[in-house]
Structures are given as C-alpha cells and as structure tokens.
PDB file of C-alpha atoms in Angstrom:
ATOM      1  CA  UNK A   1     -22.027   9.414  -8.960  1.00  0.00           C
ATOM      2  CA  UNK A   2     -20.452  11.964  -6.874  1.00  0.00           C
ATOM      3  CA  UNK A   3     -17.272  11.837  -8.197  1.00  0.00           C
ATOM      4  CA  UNK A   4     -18.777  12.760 -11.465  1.00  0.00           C
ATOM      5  CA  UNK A   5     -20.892  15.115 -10.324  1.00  0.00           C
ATOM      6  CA  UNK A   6     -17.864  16.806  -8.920  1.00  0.00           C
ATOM      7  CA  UNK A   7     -15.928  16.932 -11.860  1.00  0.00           C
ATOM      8  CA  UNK A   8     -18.525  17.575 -14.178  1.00  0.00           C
ATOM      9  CA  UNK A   9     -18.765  20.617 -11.910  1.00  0.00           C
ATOM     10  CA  UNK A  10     -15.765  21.640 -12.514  1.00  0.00           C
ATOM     11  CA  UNK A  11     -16.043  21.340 -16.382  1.00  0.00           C
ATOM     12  CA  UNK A  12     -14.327  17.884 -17.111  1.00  0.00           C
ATOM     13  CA  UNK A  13     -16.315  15.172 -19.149  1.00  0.00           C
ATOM     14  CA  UNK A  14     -16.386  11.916 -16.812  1.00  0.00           C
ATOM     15  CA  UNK A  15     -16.757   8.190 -18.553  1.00  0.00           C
ATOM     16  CA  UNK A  16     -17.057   5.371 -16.727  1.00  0.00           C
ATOM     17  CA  UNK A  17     -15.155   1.704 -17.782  1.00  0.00           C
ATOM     18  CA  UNK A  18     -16.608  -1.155 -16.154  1.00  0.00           C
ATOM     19  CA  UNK A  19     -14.905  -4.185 -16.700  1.00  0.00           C
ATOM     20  CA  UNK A  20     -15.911  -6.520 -14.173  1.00  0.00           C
ATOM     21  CA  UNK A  21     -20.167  -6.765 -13.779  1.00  0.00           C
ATOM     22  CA  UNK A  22     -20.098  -5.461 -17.529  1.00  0.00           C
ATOM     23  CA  UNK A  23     -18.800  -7.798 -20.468  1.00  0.00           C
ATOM     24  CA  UNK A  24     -17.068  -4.366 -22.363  1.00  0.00           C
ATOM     25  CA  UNK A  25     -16.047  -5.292 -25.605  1.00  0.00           C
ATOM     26  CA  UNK A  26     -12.378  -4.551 -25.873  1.00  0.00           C
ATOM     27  CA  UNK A  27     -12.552  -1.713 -28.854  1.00  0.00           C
ATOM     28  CA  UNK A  28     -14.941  -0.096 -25.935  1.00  0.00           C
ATOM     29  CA  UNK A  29     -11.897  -0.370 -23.704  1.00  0.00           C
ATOM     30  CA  UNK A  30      -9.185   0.975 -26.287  1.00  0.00           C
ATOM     31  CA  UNK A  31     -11.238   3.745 -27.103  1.00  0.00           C
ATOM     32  CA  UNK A  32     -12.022   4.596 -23.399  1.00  0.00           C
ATOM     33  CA  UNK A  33      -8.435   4.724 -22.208  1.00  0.00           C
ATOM     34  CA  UNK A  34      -6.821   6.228 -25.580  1.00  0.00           C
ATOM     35  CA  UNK A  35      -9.327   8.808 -25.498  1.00  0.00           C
ATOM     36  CA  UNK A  36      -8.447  10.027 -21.426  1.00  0.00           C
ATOM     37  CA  UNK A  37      -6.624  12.727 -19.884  1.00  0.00           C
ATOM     38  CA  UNK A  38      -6.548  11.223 -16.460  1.00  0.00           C
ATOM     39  CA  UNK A  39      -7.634   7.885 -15.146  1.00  0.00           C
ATOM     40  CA  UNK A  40      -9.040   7.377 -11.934  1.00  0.00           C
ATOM     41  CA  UNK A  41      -9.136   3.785 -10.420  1.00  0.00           C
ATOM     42  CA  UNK A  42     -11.706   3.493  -7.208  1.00  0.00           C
ATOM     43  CA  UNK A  43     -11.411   1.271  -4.357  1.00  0.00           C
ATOM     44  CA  UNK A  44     -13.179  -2.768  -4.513  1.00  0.00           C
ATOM     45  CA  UNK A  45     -10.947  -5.902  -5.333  1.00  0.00           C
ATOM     46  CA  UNK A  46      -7.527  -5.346  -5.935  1.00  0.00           C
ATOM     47  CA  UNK A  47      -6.566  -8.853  -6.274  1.00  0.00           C
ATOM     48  CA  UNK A  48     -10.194  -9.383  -8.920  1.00  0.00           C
ATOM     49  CA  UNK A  49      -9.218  -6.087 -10.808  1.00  0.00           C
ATOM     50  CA  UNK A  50      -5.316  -6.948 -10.907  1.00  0.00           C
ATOM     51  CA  UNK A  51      -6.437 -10.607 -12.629  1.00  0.00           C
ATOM     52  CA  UNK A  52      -8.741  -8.918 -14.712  1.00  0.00           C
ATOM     53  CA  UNK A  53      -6.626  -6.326 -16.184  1.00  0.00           C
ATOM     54  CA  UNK A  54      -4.166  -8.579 -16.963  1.00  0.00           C
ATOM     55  CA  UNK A  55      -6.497 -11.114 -18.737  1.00  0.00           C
ATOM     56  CA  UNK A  56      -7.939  -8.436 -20.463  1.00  0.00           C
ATOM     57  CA  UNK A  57      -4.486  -6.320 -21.649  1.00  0.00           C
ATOM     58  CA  UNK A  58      -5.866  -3.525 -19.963  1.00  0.00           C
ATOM     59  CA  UNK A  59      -2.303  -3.475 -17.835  1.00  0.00           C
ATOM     60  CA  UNK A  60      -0.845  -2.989 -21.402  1.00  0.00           C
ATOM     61  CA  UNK A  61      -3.090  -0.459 -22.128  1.00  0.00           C
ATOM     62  CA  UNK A  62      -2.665   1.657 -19.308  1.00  0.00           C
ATOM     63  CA  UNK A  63       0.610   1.576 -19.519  1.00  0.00           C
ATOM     64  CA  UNK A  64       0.561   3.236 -23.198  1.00  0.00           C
ATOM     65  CA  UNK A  65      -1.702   6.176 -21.778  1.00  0.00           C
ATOM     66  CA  UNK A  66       0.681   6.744 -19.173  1.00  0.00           C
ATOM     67  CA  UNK A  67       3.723   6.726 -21.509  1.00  0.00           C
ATOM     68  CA  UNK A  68       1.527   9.416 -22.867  1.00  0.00           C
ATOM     69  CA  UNK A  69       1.084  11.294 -20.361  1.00  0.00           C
ATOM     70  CA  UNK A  70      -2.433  10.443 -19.443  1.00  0.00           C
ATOM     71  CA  UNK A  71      -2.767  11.179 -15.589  1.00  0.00           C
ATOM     72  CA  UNK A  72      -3.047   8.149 -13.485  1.00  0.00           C
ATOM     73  CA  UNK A  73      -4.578   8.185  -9.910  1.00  0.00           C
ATOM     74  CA  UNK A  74      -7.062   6.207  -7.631  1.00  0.00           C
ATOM     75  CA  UNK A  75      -7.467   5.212  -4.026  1.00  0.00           C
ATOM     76  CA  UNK A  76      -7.560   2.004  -1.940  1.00  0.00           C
ATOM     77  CA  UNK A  77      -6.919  -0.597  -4.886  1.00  0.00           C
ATOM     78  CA  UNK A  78      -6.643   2.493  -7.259  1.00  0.00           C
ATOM     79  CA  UNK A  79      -3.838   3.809  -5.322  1.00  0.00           C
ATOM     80  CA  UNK A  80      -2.060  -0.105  -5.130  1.00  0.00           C
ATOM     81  CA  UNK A  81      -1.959  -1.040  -8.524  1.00  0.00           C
ATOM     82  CA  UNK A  82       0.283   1.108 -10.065  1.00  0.00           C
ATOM     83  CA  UNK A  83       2.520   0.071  -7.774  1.00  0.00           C
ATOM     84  CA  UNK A  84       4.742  -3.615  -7.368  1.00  0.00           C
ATOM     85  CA  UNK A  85       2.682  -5.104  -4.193  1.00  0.00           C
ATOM     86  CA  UNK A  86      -0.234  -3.909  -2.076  1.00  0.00           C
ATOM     87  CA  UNK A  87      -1.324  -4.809   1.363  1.00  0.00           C
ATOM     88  CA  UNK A  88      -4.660  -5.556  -0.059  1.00  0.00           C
ATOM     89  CA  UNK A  89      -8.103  -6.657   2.323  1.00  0.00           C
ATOM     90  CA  UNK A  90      -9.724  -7.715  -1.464  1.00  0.00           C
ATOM     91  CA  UNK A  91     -11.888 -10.768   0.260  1.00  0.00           C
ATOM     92  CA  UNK A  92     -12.269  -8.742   3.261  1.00  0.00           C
ATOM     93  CA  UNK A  93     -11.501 -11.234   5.621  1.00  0.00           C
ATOM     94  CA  UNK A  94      -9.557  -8.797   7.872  1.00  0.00           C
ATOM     95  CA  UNK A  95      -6.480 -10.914   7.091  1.00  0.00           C
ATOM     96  CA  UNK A  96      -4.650  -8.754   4.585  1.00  0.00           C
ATOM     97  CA  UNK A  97      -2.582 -10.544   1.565  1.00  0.00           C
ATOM     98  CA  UNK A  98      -0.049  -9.537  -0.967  1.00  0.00           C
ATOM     99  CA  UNK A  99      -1.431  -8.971  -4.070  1.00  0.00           C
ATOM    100  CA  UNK A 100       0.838  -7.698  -7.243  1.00  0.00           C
ATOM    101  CA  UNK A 101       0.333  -4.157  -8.900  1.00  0.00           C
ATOM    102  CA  UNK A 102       1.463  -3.115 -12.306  1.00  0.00           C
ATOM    103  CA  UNK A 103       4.874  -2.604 -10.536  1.00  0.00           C
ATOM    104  CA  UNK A 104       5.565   1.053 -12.362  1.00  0.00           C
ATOM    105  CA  UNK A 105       7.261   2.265  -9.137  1.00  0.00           C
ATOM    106  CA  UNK A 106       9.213  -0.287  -6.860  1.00  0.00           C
ATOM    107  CA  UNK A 107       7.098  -0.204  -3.328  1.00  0.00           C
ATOM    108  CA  UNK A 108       4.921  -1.797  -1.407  1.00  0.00           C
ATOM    109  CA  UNK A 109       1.898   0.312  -0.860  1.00  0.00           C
ATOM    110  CA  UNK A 110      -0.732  -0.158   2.635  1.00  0.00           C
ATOM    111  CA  UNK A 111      -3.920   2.023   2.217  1.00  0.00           C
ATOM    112  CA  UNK A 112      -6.253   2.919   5.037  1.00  0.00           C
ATOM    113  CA  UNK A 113      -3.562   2.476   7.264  1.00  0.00           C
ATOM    114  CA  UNK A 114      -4.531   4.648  10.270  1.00  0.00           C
ATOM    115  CA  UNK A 115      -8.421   3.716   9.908  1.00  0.00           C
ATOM    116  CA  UNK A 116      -7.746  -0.327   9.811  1.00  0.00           C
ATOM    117  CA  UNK A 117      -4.952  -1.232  12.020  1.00  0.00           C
ATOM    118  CA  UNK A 118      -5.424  -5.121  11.088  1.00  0.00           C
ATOM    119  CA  UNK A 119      -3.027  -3.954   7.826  1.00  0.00           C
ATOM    120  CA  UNK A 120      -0.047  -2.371   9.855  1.00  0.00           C
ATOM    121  CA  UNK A 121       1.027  -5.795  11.037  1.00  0.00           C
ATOM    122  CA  UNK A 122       0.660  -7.191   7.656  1.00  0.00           C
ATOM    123  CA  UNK A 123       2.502  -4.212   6.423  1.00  0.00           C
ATOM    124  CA  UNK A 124       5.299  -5.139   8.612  1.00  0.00           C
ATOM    125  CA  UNK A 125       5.358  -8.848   7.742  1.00  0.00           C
ATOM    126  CA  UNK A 126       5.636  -8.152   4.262  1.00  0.00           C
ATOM    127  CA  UNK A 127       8.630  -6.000   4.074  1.00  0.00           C
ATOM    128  CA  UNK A 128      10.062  -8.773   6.496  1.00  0.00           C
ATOM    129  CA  UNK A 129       9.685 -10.878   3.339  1.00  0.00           C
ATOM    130  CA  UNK A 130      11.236  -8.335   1.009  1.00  0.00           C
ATOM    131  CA  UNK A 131      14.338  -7.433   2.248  1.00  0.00           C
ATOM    132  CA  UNK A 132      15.516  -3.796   1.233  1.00  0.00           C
ATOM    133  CA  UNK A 133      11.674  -3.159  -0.244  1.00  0.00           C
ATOM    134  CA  UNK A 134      10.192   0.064   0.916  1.00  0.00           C
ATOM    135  CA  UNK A 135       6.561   0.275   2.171  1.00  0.00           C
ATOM    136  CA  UNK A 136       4.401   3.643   1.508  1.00  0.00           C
ATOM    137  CA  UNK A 137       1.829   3.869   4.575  1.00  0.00           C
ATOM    138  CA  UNK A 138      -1.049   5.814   3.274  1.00  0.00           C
ATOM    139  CA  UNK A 139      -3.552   6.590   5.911  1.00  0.00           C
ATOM    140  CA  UNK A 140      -7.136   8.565   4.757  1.00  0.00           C
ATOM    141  CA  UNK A 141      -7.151  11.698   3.516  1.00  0.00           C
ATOM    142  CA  UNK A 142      -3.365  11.447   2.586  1.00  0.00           C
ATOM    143  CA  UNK A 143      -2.062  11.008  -0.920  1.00  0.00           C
ATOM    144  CA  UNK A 144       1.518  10.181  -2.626  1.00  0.00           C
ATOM    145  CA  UNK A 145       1.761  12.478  -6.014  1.00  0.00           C
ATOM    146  CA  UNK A 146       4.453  10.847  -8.514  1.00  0.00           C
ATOM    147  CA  UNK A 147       5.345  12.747 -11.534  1.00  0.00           C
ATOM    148  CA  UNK A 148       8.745  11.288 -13.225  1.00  0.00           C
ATOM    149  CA  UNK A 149      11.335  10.898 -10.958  1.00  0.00           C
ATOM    150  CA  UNK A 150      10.014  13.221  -7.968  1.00  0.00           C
ATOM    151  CA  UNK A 151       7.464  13.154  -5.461  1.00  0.00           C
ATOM    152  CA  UNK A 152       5.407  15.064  -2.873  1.00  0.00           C
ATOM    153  CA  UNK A 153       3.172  13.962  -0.528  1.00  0.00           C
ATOM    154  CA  UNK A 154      -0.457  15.647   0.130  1.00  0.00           C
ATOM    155  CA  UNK A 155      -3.281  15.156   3.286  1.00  0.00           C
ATOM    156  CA  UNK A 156      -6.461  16.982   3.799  1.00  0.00           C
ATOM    157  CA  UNK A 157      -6.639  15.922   7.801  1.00  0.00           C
ATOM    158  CA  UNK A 158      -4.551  16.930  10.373  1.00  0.00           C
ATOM    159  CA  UNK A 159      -2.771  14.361  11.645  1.00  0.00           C
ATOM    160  CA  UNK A 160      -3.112  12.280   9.072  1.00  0.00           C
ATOM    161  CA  UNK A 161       0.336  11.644   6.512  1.00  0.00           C
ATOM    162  CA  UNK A 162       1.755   9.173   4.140  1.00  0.00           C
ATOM    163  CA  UNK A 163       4.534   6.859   6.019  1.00  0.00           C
ATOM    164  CA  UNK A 164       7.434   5.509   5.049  1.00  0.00           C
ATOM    165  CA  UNK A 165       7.949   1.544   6.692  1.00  0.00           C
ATOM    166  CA  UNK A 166      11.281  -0.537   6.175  1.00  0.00           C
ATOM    167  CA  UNK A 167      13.184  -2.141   8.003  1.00  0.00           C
ATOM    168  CA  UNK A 168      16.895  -1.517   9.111  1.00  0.00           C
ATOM    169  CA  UNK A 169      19.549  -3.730  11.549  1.00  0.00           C
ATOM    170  CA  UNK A 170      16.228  -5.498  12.482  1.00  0.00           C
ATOM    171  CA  UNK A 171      14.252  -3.102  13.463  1.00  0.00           C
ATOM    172  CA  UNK A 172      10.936  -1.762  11.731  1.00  0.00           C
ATOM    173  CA  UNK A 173      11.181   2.065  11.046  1.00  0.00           C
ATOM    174  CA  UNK A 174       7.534   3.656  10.554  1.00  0.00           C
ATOM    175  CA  UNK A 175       8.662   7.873   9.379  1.00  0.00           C
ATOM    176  CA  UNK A 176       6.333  10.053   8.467  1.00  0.00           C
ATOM    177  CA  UNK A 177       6.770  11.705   5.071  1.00  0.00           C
ATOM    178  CA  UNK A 178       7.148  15.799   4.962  1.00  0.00           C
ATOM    179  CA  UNK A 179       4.182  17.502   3.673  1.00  0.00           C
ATOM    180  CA  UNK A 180       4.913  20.525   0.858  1.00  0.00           C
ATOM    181  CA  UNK A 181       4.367  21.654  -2.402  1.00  0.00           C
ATOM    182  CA  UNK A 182       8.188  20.684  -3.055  1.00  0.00           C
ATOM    183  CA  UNK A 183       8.374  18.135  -4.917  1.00  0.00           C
ATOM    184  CA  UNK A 184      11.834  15.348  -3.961  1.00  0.00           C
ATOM    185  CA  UNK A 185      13.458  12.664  -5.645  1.00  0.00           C
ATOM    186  CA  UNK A 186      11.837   9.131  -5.413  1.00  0.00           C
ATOM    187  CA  UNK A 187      15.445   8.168  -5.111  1.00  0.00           C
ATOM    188  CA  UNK A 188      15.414   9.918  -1.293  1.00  0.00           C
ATOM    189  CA  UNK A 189      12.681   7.138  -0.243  1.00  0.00           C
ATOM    190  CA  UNK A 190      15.146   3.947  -1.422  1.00  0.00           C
ATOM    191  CA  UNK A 191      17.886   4.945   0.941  1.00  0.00           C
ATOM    192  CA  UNK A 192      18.602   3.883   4.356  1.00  0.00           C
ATOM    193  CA  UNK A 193      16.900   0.541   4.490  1.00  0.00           C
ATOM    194  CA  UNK A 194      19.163  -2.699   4.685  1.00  0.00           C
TER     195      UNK A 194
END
C-alpha cells in the first residue's frame, strides 16, 4: 500500500502480481509483465519466489521485458534475484543460505548487511566457496543501479554504502563502493580478486 500510494502520487499506474497466496492464471501474468515499464520485486522468500518463478516461466518472462527495456528493481529478495546467488535469510532461521538468482549479472549479492550482521559471515563463507566470485554488500538505504554495462551506486543514510567483498592471497577484502552520479564499468568490480 504505500508504495503505491507513493507512486500513484507521483502519476504512475501501480499493478500488483501475486503469484504465491494467489493461483494467477498465467495469461494474467503475460499480460502483467508485457504490459510494465518497470518492475519492482519486494522483499519475503527468495528461495519460495526463485522456485516459483521458475516453475511458473515467469524467469523467462522477465527476462523478455528486460530485453525490452522494462526497468527492473526490488529490495531484499527483489534486489537478489536478478543476480547469480544471494545470501538469502528466506526461512529466517538466522542461518543464511545460498539461494540462486536469475544470474543476469555475475555476483553474489548480501542485503541488509549492516542491519543483520548474522549475513556478513555467511557472505564471507560463500565467496570462500566461489573462488574469483565477487560479493555486492548492500546495507539499508543503499542501492546498486545497473544499466548495460555501467554502474553507480546510490544511499539515502550517511554512513551507509554498497560494499564490495572478495577475496585476494587469502585474505577477505570488504571496500566500500564510491558514491556519484557517474556512472563506471561493471568490468571495474571483476578485477583484483584471485
């Protein structure tokens, strides 16, 4: 509710896709996503959503917007599944698991990083695991904007930032990202890690 009242504020019509407590019939689905500008995936179940999108073809689907050029964003799970793996909490157990994203851009991505320490560690672990992967640290109120090849990063709280995590001659590098309206090559964040 209020992020539709906030865009609907702002003059944009906002539709809501429910695919998991509502049985949406698949035309519905087609229709909802072919007919968007921008998508916006909110936080819950990564892992549910991830199965459910792929069970559904809604993966596919997405991915045809996007090739588009319909807008993709979220947060929490909505910010890991356009990405290859997530540090995801999605049973809440406190004992953060790998869970797969649509894997359009080649990191692993940690949400609510400075609010729920518990994921750091499992941040770290991971990339153990994944030799020469790259790990995007998002803490709140921090975002990572993609558009092609490029970049930039975005925060609306001092002292929070997105982070950069890999590791390098066996020991775990945690950099903060620069903040800017420049935007900089997505190639910059695969380099230095061994």
């Amino acid at each position: 509710q209020a992020f539709r009242a906030h865009y609907e504020g702002l003059g944009a019509m906002v539709d809501t896709l429910l695919l998991v407590t509502q049985n949406t019939p698949i035309d519905e689905v087609k229709r909802k996503i072919n007919e968007a500008d921008a998508v916006y995936v909110s936080g819950g179940n990564t892992y549910m959503m991830m199965e459910t999108w792929r069970k559904m073809g809604v993966d596919v689907l997405l991915r045809q917007a996007y090739e588009r050029g319909t807008v993709m964003s979220g947060l929490s799970a909505g910010s890991i599944c356009w990405f290859r793996y997530g540090v995801s909490n999605s049973f809440y157990t406190g004992e953060p698991f790998r869970v797969d994203g649509l894997n359009w851009h080649n990191f692993v991505v940690c949400p609510h990083y400075d609010q729920e320490p518990f994921r750091q560690d499992a941040l770290k672990n991971e990339l153990k695991q994944l030799p020469g992967t790259i790990g995007l640290a998002l803490d709140e109120h921090s975002a990572i904007e993609i558009v092609n090849d490029t970049y930039r990063t975005h925060i609306t709280r001092p002292g929070s930032s997105v982070k950069k995590c890999y590791w390098k001659d066996d020991e775990y590098v945690v950099q903060a990202l620069p903040v800017g309206e420049k935007y900089r090559s997505l190639e910059t964040l695969m380099g230095e890690q061994t």
